[in-house]
Coordinates of C-alpha atoms and ligand atoms in Angstrom, one line a residue:
X518 CA -27.7 17.0 0.4
X519 CA -28.2 13.8 1.8
X520 CA -28.1 12.3 5.4
X521 CA -25.1 13.3 7.8
X522 CA -23.1 10.0 8.5
X523 CA -24.0 9.6 11.8
X524 CA -27.3 8.9 11.4
X525 CA -26.7 6.4 8.4
X526 CA -28.3 2.9 9.4
X527 CA -28.1 1.3 6.1
X528 CA -24.7 -0.9 5.5
X529 CA -24.5 -1.8 1.8
X530 CA -25.5 1.8 0.4
X531 CA -21.9 3.1 -0.2
X532 CA -21.8 7.0 -0.9
X533 CA -19.3 9.7 -1.0
X534 CA -18.6 12.1 2.0
X535 CA -18.0 15.8 0.6
X536 CA -18.1 18.7 3.1
X537 CA -19.2 16.2 6.2
X538 CA -22.2 14.8 4.3
X539 CA -22.6 11.4 2.5
X540 CA -23.9 12.3 -1.2
X541 CA -24.6 10.5 -4.1
X542 CA -23.2 11.4 -7.3
X543 CA -24.9 14.3 -9.2
X544 CA -25.1 12.8 -12.8
X545 CA -27.1 9.6 -10.8
X546 CA -24.2 7.2 -12.0
X547 CA -23.0 4.2 -9.8
X548 CA -19.7 1.6 -10.7
X549 CA -20.6 -2.4 -9.7
X550 CA -18.2 -3.3 -6.6
X551 CA -17.9 -7.5 -7.6
X552 CA -16.8 -9.8 -5.6
X553 CA -13.7 -11.6 -6.8
X554 CA -14.5 -15.3 -5.2
X555 CA -17.8 -15.5 -7.4
X556 CA -18.1 -12.6 -9.4
X557 CA -21.5 -11.1 -7.5
X558 CA -22.1 -7.7 -7.1
X559 CA -21.5 -6.2 -3.1
X560 CA -23.0 -3.0 -3.5
X561 CA -22.6 0.3 -5.6
X562 CA -21.1 3.0 -5.4
X563 CA -21.5 6.8 -6.9
X564 CA -19.5 7.4 -9.8
X565 CA -18.2 10.9 -9.5
X566 CA -17.2 13.3 -12.1
X567 CA -15.1 16.7 -12.1
X568 CA -18.0 18.5 -10.1
X569 CA -17.9 16.0 -7.2
X570 CA -13.8 16.8 -7.4
X571 CA -14.0 20.1 -7.3
X572 CA -16.8 20.2 -4.3
X573 CA -14.6 18.1 -2.4
X574 CA -11.3 20.0 -3.0
X575 CA -13.3 23.2 -2.0
X576 CA -14.7 21.7 1.2
X577 CA -11.1 20.5 2.3
X578 CA -10.0 23.8 1.4
X579 CA -12.5 25.7 3.4
X580 CA -12.0 23.2 6.3
X581 CA -8.4 24.0 6.5
X582 CA -7.4 26.8 8.7
X583 CA -9.5 26.2 11.3
X584 CA -8.1 22.5 11.5
X585 CA -5.0 23.8 10.7
X586 CA -4.9 26.1 13.5
X587 CA -7.2 24.1 16.3
X588 CA -4.8 22.1 19.0
X589 CA -2.6 19.6 18.6
X590 CA -4.1 17.8 21.9
X591 CA -7.6 18.2 20.0
X592 CA -6.6 16.7 16.9
X593 CA -5.4 13.9 18.7
X594 CA -8.1 13.6 20.6
X595 CA -10.5 13.2 17.7
X596 CA -7.7 10.5 16.2
X597 CA -8.2 8.6 19.5
X598 CA -11.9 8.6 19.8
X599 CA -12.1 7.2 15.8
X600 CA -9.1 4.5 16.6
X601 CA -11.5 3.2 19.5
X602 CA -14.5 3.3 16.9
X603 CA -12.7 1.8 14.1
X604 CA -11.5 -0.9 16.7
X605 CA -14.9 -1.6 17.9
X606 CA -16.1 -1.6 13.9
X607 CA -13.5 -4.3 12.9
X608 CA -15.4 -7.3 12.3
X609 CA -17.8 -5.5 9.7
X610 CA -15.1 -3.2 8.0
X611 CA -13.4 -6.5 7.4
X612 CA -16.7 -8.0 6.1
X613 CA -16.6 -5.6 3.3
X614 CA -12.8 -5.7 2.8
X615 CA -13.0 -9.6 2.0
X616 CA -16.0 -9.1 0.3
X617 CA -14.9 -6.5 -2.2
X618 CA -11.1 -7.2 -2.3
X619 CA -11.0 -11.0 -2.0
X620 CA -8.7 -11.4 0.9
X621 CA -9.2 -14.2 3.6
X622 CA -11.4 -12.8 6.1
X623 CA -8.5 -13.1 9.4
X624 CA -6.8 -11.1 7.0
X625 CA -9.0 -8.6 6.7
X626 CA -9.4 -8.5 10.4
X627 CA -5.8 -7.6 10.5
X628 CA -5.7 -4.7 8.2
X629 CA -9.0 -3.3 9.3
X630 CA -7.0 -3.2 13.2
X631 CA -4.0 -1.5 11.5
X632 CA -6.2 1.4 10.8
X633 CA -6.9 2.0 13.8
X634 CA -3.1 1.3 15.3
X635 CA -2.2 4.1 12.6
X636 CA -4.7 6.4 14.0
X637 CA -3.3 6.3 17.5
X638 CA 0.6 5.9 16.5
X639 CA 0.0 9.6 14.6
X640 CA -2.2 10.7 17.2
X641 CA 0.6 10.3 19.4
X642 CA 2.4 12.9 17.2
X643 CA -0.1 15.4 16.9
X644 CA 0.5 17.5 20.2
X645 CA 4.3 17.3 19.7
X646 CA 4.9 19.6 16.4
X647 CA 7.5 22.2 17.4
X648 CA 10.3 23.8 15.6
X649 CA 13.4 25.3 16.5
X650 CA 15.0 28.0 17.9
X651 CA 18.0 29.1 16.1
X652 CA 21.1 31.6 16.9
X653 CA 21.8 34.1 14.2
X654 CA 25.1 35.8 13.1
X655 CA 23.2 39.6 13.9
X656 CA 23.4 40.0 18.1
X657 CA 19.8 41.6 17.7
X658 CA 17.9 38.8 16.0
X659 CA 17.1 35.0 16.1
X660 CA 15.7 32.6 14.2
X661 CA 13.0 30.1 14.4
X662 CA 11.8 27.1 12.7
X663 CA 7.5 26.4 12.4
X664 CA 6.1 23.1 11.1
X665 CA 2.7 24.3 9.0
X666 CA 0.6 22.1 7.4
X667 CA 1.0 21.3 4.0
X668 CA -2.5 22.0 3.4
X669 CA -5.1 20.2 1.0
X670 CA -3.6 17.0 0.7
X671 CA -5.4 14.1 -2.2
X672 CA -4.6 11.2 -1.4
X673 CA -5.1 7.9 -4.4
X674 CA -5.3 4.8 -3.1
X675 CA -5.0 0.8 -4.8
X676 CA -6.8 -2.0 -4.6
X677 CA -4.4 -4.6 -2.7
X678 CA -5.1 -2.8 0.6
X679 CA -6.9 -0.9 0.5
X680 CA -7.4 0.2 4.1
X681 CA -3.6 0.2 5.4
X682 CA -2.4 2.2 2.2
X683 CA -5.9 4.4 2.9
X684 CA -4.5 5.0 7.3
X685 CA -1.0 5.7 5.5
X686 CA -1.6 9.0 4.8
X687 CA -4.9 10.1 6.0
X688 CA -3.4 9.8 10.0
X689 CA -0.4 11.8 9.5
X690 CA -1.9 13.8 7.5
X691 CA -5.4 14.8 10.3
X692 CA -2.4 14.4 12.5
X693 CA -0.3 17.2 10.4
X694 CA -3.1 19.4 10.2
X695 CA -4.2 19.3 6.9
X696 CA -7.3 18.3 5.2
X697 CA -7.9 15.2 2.8
X698 CA -9.5 14.4 -0.5
X699 CA -9.4 10.4 -0.7
X700 CA -10.1 8.5 -3.9
X701 CA -10.3 4.9 -3.6
X702 CA -9.4 2.5 -6.1
X703 CA -13.5 2.0 -7.7
X704 CA -12.7 -1.8 -7.1
X705 CA -12.6 -1.3 -3.0
X706 CA -14.3 1.4 -2.1
X707 CA -16.6 0.0 0.3
X708 CA -14.6 -0.9 3.4
X709 CA -12.6 2.9 2.9
X710 CA -16.1 4.3 2.4
X711 CA -17.1 2.8 6.0
X712 CA -14.4 3.4 7.8
X713 CA -13.7 7.2 6.9
X714 CA -17.1 7.4 8.0
X715 CA -16.8 6.0 11.1
X716 CA -13.8 8.4 11.8
X717 CA -16.1 11.3 10.6
X718 CA -18.3 10.6 13.3
X719 CA -16.2 11.2 16.2
X720 CA -17.2 14.9 15.7
X721 CA -14.7 16.1 12.5
X722 CA -15.1 19.6 11.4
X723 CA -17.0 19.1 8.0
X724 CA -14.7 19.2 5.2
X725 CA -11.7 18.2 7.1
X726 CA -12.2 14.4 5.6
X727 CA -13.6 14.1 2.1
X728 CA -14.1 11.0 -0.5
X729 CA -14.7 10.7 -4.5
X730 CA -14.7 7.7 -6.0
X731 CA -14.7 6.6 -9.7
X732 CA -12.3 5.1 -11.8
X733 CA -8.5 7.3 -11.7
X734 CA -8.5 7.2 -15.7
X735 CA -11.7 9.3 -15.8
X736 CA -11.3 12.3 -12.1
X737 CA -7.5 11.5 -11.7
X738 CA -6.5 14.2 -14.0
X739 CA -9.4 16.6 -12.2
X740 CA -8.1 15.7 -8.6
X741 CA -4.3 16.0 -9.6
X742 CA -4.5 19.1 -12.0
X743 CA -6.8 20.7 -8.8
X744 CA -5.0 24.6 -8.3
X745 CA -6.3 24.0 -4.4
X746 CA -4.6 21.0 -4.0
X747 CA -1.5 21.0 -2.5
X748 CA 0.0 17.4 -1.5
X749 CA -0.7 14.6 -3.5
X750 CA 0.2 10.9 -1.4
X751 CA -0.3 8.4 -4.1
X752 CA 0.1 4.3 -4.0
X753 CA 0.1 2.3 -7.3
X754 CA 1.5 1.6 -10.2
X755 CA 4.7 3.3 -11.3
X756 CA 2.9 4.3 -14.7
X757 CA 0.1 5.7 -12.9
X758 CA 2.7 7.7 -10.7
X759 CA 4.9 9.0 -13.9
X760 CA 1.4 10.6 -15.0
X761 CA 0.8 12.0 -11.8
X762 CA 4.2 13.5 -11.5
X763 CA 3.9 15.2 -15.1
X764 CA 0.7 16.5 -14.1
X765 CA 1.3 17.8 -10.6
X766 CA 4.5 19.7 -12.2
X767 CA 1.6 22.6 -13.7
X768 CA 1.1 23.8 -10.2
X769 CA 4.1 22.4 -8.8
X770 CA 2.2 20.4 -6.6
X771 CA 4.4 18.4 -4.1
X772 CA 4.2 14.6 -4.6
X773 CA 4.9 11.1 -2.4
X774 CA 4.8 8.2 -4.8
X775 CA 4.6 4.9 -3.5
X776 CA 4.8 2.8 -6.4
X777 CA 5.7 -0.8 -8.0
X778 CA 8.4 -3.3 -6.6
X779 CA 9.8 -6.4 -7.6
X780 CA 12.0 -7.0 -4.2
X781 CA 14.9 -9.3 -4.9
X782 CA 15.8 -11.9 -1.5
X783 CA 19.3 -13.4 -1.8
X784 CA 20.1 -16.7 0.3
X785 CA 23.8 -17.2 0.7
X786 CA 24.8 -20.8 2.0
X787 CA 24.9 -20.3 5.2
X788 CA 21.0 -19.5 5.6
X789 CA 18.8 -21.0 7.8
X790 CA 16.6 -22.7 5.2
X791 CA 13.6 -23.6 7.1
X792 CA 13.0 -19.5 8.5
X793 CA 13.7 -18.6 5.2
X794 CA 11.5 -21.0 3.2
X795 CA 9.0 -20.1 5.7
X796 CA 9.7 -16.0 5.0
X797 CA 9.5 -16.8 1.1
X798 CA 6.4 -18.5 0.8
X799 CA 4.5 -15.4 3.6
X800 CA 6.4 -12.5 1.4
X801 CA 5.1 -14.1 -1.6
X802 CA 1.9 -16.1 -1.0
X803 CA 0.2 -13.4 1.2
X804 CA -2.4 -11.5 -0.3
X805 CA -2.4 -13.7 -3.1
X806 CA 0.7 -12.1 -4.2
X807 CA -0.7 -8.7 -4.4
X808 CA 1.7 -6.5 -2.3
X809 CA 4.1 -3.9 -3.0
X810 CA 6.4 -5.5 -0.4
X811 CA 6.6 -9.0 -1.6
X812 CA 9.6 -11.4 -2.2
X813 CA 9.2 -11.3 -5.6
X814 CA 12.4 -12.8 -7.1
X815 CA 14.6 -15.4 -5.3
X816 CA 18.8 -15.6 -5.8
X817 CA 19.9 -18.6 -4.5
X818 CA 23.7 -19.9 -3.2
X819 CA 23.9 -23.1 -5.7
X820 CA 25.0 -24.7 -2.4
X821 CA 21.6 -24.4 -0.8
X822 CA 19.9 -24.3 -4.0
X823 CA 18.2 -27.8 -4.5
X824 CA 17.2 -28.0 -0.6
X825 CA 15.3 -24.5 -0.9
X826 CA 13.9 -25.3 -4.1
X827 CA 12.2 -28.4 -2.8
X828 CA 11.2 -26.9 0.7
X829 CA 9.9 -23.7 -1.2
X830 CA 7.6 -25.9 -3.5
X831 CA 6.6 -28.0 -0.5
X832 CA 5.4 -24.9 1.4
X833 CA 3.5 -23.6 -1.7
X834 CA 1.7 -27.0 -2.2
X835 CA 0.7 -27.7 1.5
X836 CA 0.3 -24.4 3.4
X837 CA -1.5 -22.1 1.0
X838 CA -5.2 -23.5 0.7
X839 CA -6.9 -21.1 -1.7
X840 CA -10.4 -20.4 -1.8
X841 CA -13.4 -17.8 -0.9
X842 CA -12.0 -15.5 1.4
X843 CA -14.9 -16.2 3.8
X844 CA -14.4 -19.8 4.0
X845 CA -12.4 -20.7 7.7
X846 CA -9.1 -22.0 6.8
X847 CA -8.3 -20.2 3.2
X848 CA -5.3 -18.8 3.8
X849 CA -5.1 -17.5 -0.4
X850 CA -8.0 -15.8 -1.6
X851 CA -8.8 -15.3 -5.8
X852 CA -6.6 -12.9 -7.4
X853 CA -8.8 -9.3 -7.5
X854 CA -9.8 -9.3 -10.9
X855 CA -9.8 -11.4 -14.1
X856 CA -6.9 -9.0 -15.8
X857 CA -4.7 -9.3 -12.6
X858 CA -4.9 -13.0 -13.2
X859 CA -4.1 -13.1 -16.8
X860 CA -1.3 -10.5 -16.4
X861 CA 0.0 -13.1 -14.0
X862 CA -0.7 -16.0 -15.9
X863 CA 0.8 -14.8 -19.1
X864 CA 4.0 -14.1 -17.2
X865 CA 4.4 -17.2 -15.9
X866 CA 3.7 -18.6 -19.5
X867 CA 6.3 -16.3 -20.7
X868 CA 8.6 -17.9 -18.1
X869 CA 7.6 -21.4 -18.8
X870 CA 8.0 -20.8 -22.9
X871 CA 11.4 -19.2 -22.6
X872 CA 12.7 -22.9 -20.1
X873 CA 11.4 -22.0 -16.8
X874 CA 10.4 -25.5 -15.1
X875 CA 7.3 -25.1 -12.7
X876 CA 7.8 -26.5 -9.2
X877 CA 4.6 -26.2 -7.7
X878 CA 1.5 -24.5 -8.9
X879 CA 1.3 -23.1 -12.3
X880 CA -2.6 -23.4 -13.2
X881 CA -6.1 -22.8 -11.5
X882 CA -7.8 -24.7 -8.6
X883 CA -9.9 -27.5 -10.1
X884 CA -13.3 -27.9 -9.2
X885 CA -16.7 -26.3 -8.9
X886 CA -16.0 -24.0 -6.3
X887 CA -13.4 -22.3 -8.1
X888 CA -15.2 -21.8 -11.5
X889 CA -16.4 -18.6 -10.7
X890 CA -13.6 -16.7 -9.2
X891 CA -10.1 -15.5 -10.3
X892 CA -7.9 -17.9 -8.4
X893 CA -4.6 -18.9 -9.0
X894 CA -2.6 -22.0 -7.1
X895 CA 0.6 -20.8 -5.2
X896 CA 3.2 -21.2 -7.7
X897 CA 7.5 -21.8 -8.0
X898 CA 9.2 -22.0 -10.5
X899 CA 12.8 -22.7 -11.1
X900 CA 15.6 -21.7 -14.5
X901 CA 13.9 -18.8 -15.0
X902 CA 15.2 -16.6 -17.6
X903 CA 17.1 -13.3 -16.6
X904 CA 15.5 -11.3 -19.7
X905 CA 11.9 -12.9 -19.0
X906 CA 9.2 -10.9 -18.2
X907 CA 8.9 -12.3 -14.6
X908 CA 12.7 -11.1 -13.9
X909 CA 12.2 -8.1 -15.1
X910 CA 8.1 -6.8 -14.6
X911 CA 6.8 -6.3 -11.2
X912 CA 5.0 -10.0 -10.7
X913 CA 1.8 -9.0 -9.0
X914 CA 0.3 -12.1 -7.6
X915 CA 1.4 -15.9 -6.0
X916 CA 4.1 -16.9 -8.6
X917 CA 7.7 -17.1 -7.5
X918 CA 10.6 -17.0 -9.9
X919 CA 13.8 -18.8 -8.2
X920 CA 17.5 -18.0 -9.7
X921 CA 20.9 -19.3 -9.0
X922 CA 23.7 -17.5 -8.3
X923 CA 27.8 -17.4 -8.0
X924 CA 28.3 -15.7 -4.8
X925 CA 27.2 -12.0 -3.4
X926 CA 28.5 -10.1 -5.6
X927 CA 26.6 -11.7 -8.5
X928 CA 23.3 -11.6 -6.7
X929 CA 23.5 -8.3 -5.5
X930 CA 24.4 -7.3 -8.9
X931 CA 21.0 -9.3 -10.2
X932 CA 18.7 -8.3 -7.3
X933 CA 20.0 -4.4 -8.5
X934 CA 19.6 -4.8 -12.5
X935 CA 15.4 -4.2 -11.7
X936 CA 14.2 -0.9 -12.8
X937 CA 12.4 -1.5 -9.0
X938 CA 14.1 -0.2 -5.3
X939 CA 11.3 -1.0 -2.8
X940 CA 12.1 -3.8 -0.8
X941 CA 15.0 -6.7 -0.1
X942 CA 16.2 -9.2 2.3
X943 CA 18.9 -11.0 2.7
X944 CA 19.2 -14.6 4.6
X945 CA 22.9 -14.9 5.9
X946 CA 25.0 -15.9 9.4
X947 CA 28.0 -13.9 8.1
X948 CA 27.6 -10.1 9.3
X949 CA 30.2 -8.9 6.4
X950 CA 27.6 -10.3 3.8
X951 CA 24.6 -8.8 5.8
X952 CA 26.4 -5.4 6.0
X953 CA 27.2 -5.2 2.5
X954 CA 23.9 -6.1 1.3
X955 CA 22.5 -3.4 3.4
X956 CA 24.5 -0.9 2.0
X957 CA 24.6 -2.0 -1.6
X958 CA 21.0 -3.3 -2.3
X959 CA 19.3 -0.6 -4.1
X960 CA 15.9 -0.8 -2.1
X961 CA 14.1 1.9 0.6
X962 CA 14.4 -1.5 3.4
X963 CA 16.6 -4.5 3.6
X964 CA 16.1 -7.0 6.2
X965 CA 18.3 -9.4 7.0
X966 CA 17.1 -13.1 8.4
X967 CA 13.8 -11.6 8.9
X968 CA 10.4 -11.7 7.2
X969 CA 9.3 -8.5 5.0
X970 CA 7.1 -6.9 7.3
X971 CA 7.2 -3.2 7.8
X972 CA 6.6 -1.6 11.1
X973 CA 5.3 1.6 11.9
X974 CA 8.3 3.1 14.0
X975 CA 10.7 2.7 10.4
X976 CA 9.8 4.9 7.4
X977 CA 9.1 2.8 4.1
X978 CA 9.1 3.8 0.8
X979 CA 10.7 3.2 -2.6
X980 CA 14.2 4.2 -4.4
X981 CA 14.3 4.2 -8.8
X982 CA 11.2 3.5 -10.2
X983 CA 9.3 2.8 -7.0
X984 CA 8.7 6.0 -5.9
X985 CA 10.0 8.8 -3.3
X986 CA 8.6 10.1 -0.1
X987 CA 8.0 8.2 3.1
X988 CA 5.5 6.8 4.9
X989 CA 5.4 5.5 8.5
X990 CA 7.5 6.1 11.0
X991 CA 8.2 10.2 12.1
X992 CA 9.0 10.7 8.7
X993 CA 5.7 9.7 7.3
X994 CA 4.6 12.9 8.9
X995 CA 7.1 14.9 7.8
X996 CA 5.5 14.7 4.5
X997 CA 2.6 16.4 5.8
X998 CA 4.4 19.6 7.4
X999 CA 6.2 22.5 5.8
X1000 CA 9.2 24.0 7.4
X1001 CA 9.1 27.4 7.6
X1002 CA 11.9 29.7 8.8
X1003 CA 10.8 33.4 10.6
X1004 CA 13.5 35.9 12.0
X1005 CA 12.4 38.1 14.9
X1006 CA 15.0 41.4 14.9
X1007 CA 14.5 42.9 18.4
Ligands
NAD1305 P1 -3.4 1.8 -9.7 O1 -1.9 2.7 -10.6 O2 -3.9 1.5 -11.3 O3 -4.8 2.8 -9.3 C1 -3.8 2.9 -7.9 C2 -5.0 4.3 -7.8 O4 -4.9 5.4 -9.0 C3 -6.3 3.9 -8.0 O5 -7.4 4.1 -7.4 C4 -6.6 4.6 -9.3 O6 -8.0 4.5 -9.6 C5 -6.1 5.4 -9.4 N1 -5.7 6.5 -10.8 C6 -5.6 5.6 -11.7 N2 -5.1 6.3 -13.2 C7 -5.1 7.4 -12.6 C8 -4.7 8.6 -13.2 N3 -4.6 8.8 -14.3 N4 -4.7 9.9 -12.0 C9 -4.8 10.2 -10.4 N5 -5.5 8.3 -10.1 C10 -5.5 7.4 -11.0 O7 -2.6 0.7 -9.1 P2 -3.6 -0.5 -8.5 O8 -3.3 -1.4 -9.5 O9 -4.7 -0.2 -8.2 O10 -2.2 -1.3 -7.9 C11 -1.3 -1.9 -7.9 C12 0.1 -1.3 -7.8 O11 0.5 -0.7 -6.5 C13 1.5 -2.0 -8.0 O12 2.0 -1.9 -8.6 C14 2.1 -2.3 -6.5 O13 3.2 -2.4 -6.5 C15 1.7 -0.6 -6.0 N6 1.8 -0.6 -5.0 C16 3.0 0.3 -4.2 C17 2.6 0.3 -3.0 C18 4.0 0.7 -1.9 O14 3.9 1.2 -1.1 N7 5.3 1.5 -2.9 C19 2.1 -0.2 -2.2 C20 0.5 -1.1 -2.5 C21 0.5 -1.0 -3.8

């Protein structure tokens, strides 16, 4: 069945990885993966079905006992070796990522490198997993706690940061002794498949790492409902997360859900406007605004509002050149799909119809080079009504709505009015204000005077309809381990 991944030399012929073998779909069906910069076909992937899902889960279940009982040091050694191979392959992986996703090549390089870093980070834990000795009331007994792998993990990832979000799941799972069936988004499977094959090629036993491809709407249910799956690690839209949570309930399968967000940023009257606007621009326009953690609503104190708006509009116009991600100097690629751009455009149109004013962008860039891709300019709007779609929905694109507030209480109340609770930030020199915001903003993360960058060392995850469960940090590993109690009588 197929060619072992270590012997594969072709680059643009993606397959699935099931039980250590690269395989096509049994049906022979494929899906085209297209370049968002020009609509051209980059490659095809097999369109998996429920039977491949079953084969992958069975392979993962079969491989589990041996992988779980392998010493942590050996699992760590595999992961360190994989990190070195991924690092060496960064240029190749990054190119694939840009071609299928649209992001600038320099940013794809950062993302591919993050996989190697994540492998190293969690490899460091693999040989340090231990439990506790617990004295009990009974004299002739004592208690122990053990940390056991949760089992077979289904990891489902979106298209915006395909590699980072894959690594956030695969790396802690491998370190913990779990086996994995990964389903990437069907518009961005290529860099992920290639990376998984590289990780697998260091000698990780067959069945520990598997991939299946296909639209979530078609193979998602089979994955989520499979009785041999012990955990689902999902990143994607809130609506999809709700469906997964409902289906997972049937087998009481545990879930972690990293869902949508609408991160507020509060800028107080004493803020450093130069730094705050720089962080806002990166927070909103990086990855063409298609990031879960991103500055998605800005709340300005009146005193600094005009200065802030002038500067952020200036940055949007001058500092975010749009173009094909393969071109030198481009900072913002196209949006990922035509549908994604249409969605953001309709959110902007809704705000404008209700009285918002466009300070920068608000349209598609003009010129022949932009005709075939899903491009949009970096966009800033003021006077955005608080009941408009840009305020109440997640804006997953390069468009920033700005609101003006009376004081910190007003800002926090408005920031918290969203159904989401992923990231948040505040800019102030007043520690009392900063502390109040850190305590009261309903979010999994609050940055104070800093750009919204997630750290490996800190747990990351949402509250409210942004989901639950953590990735990153030691807490990211906890999600793949079960604590078991043992009583020993003597
Ligand atoms: P999506 O929910 O459409 O798809 C995500 C993945 O789920 C894809 O692999 C898709 O094929 C699969 N899927 C779709 N329907 C499914 C089903 N019924 N059962 C099982 N799997 C199914 O999300 P998207 O549009 O790819 O990603 C964008 C969203 O992801 C945004 O809302 C963004 O905020 C969110 N996101 C969240 C985080 C986070 O960490 N909180 C990070 C990145 C992106």
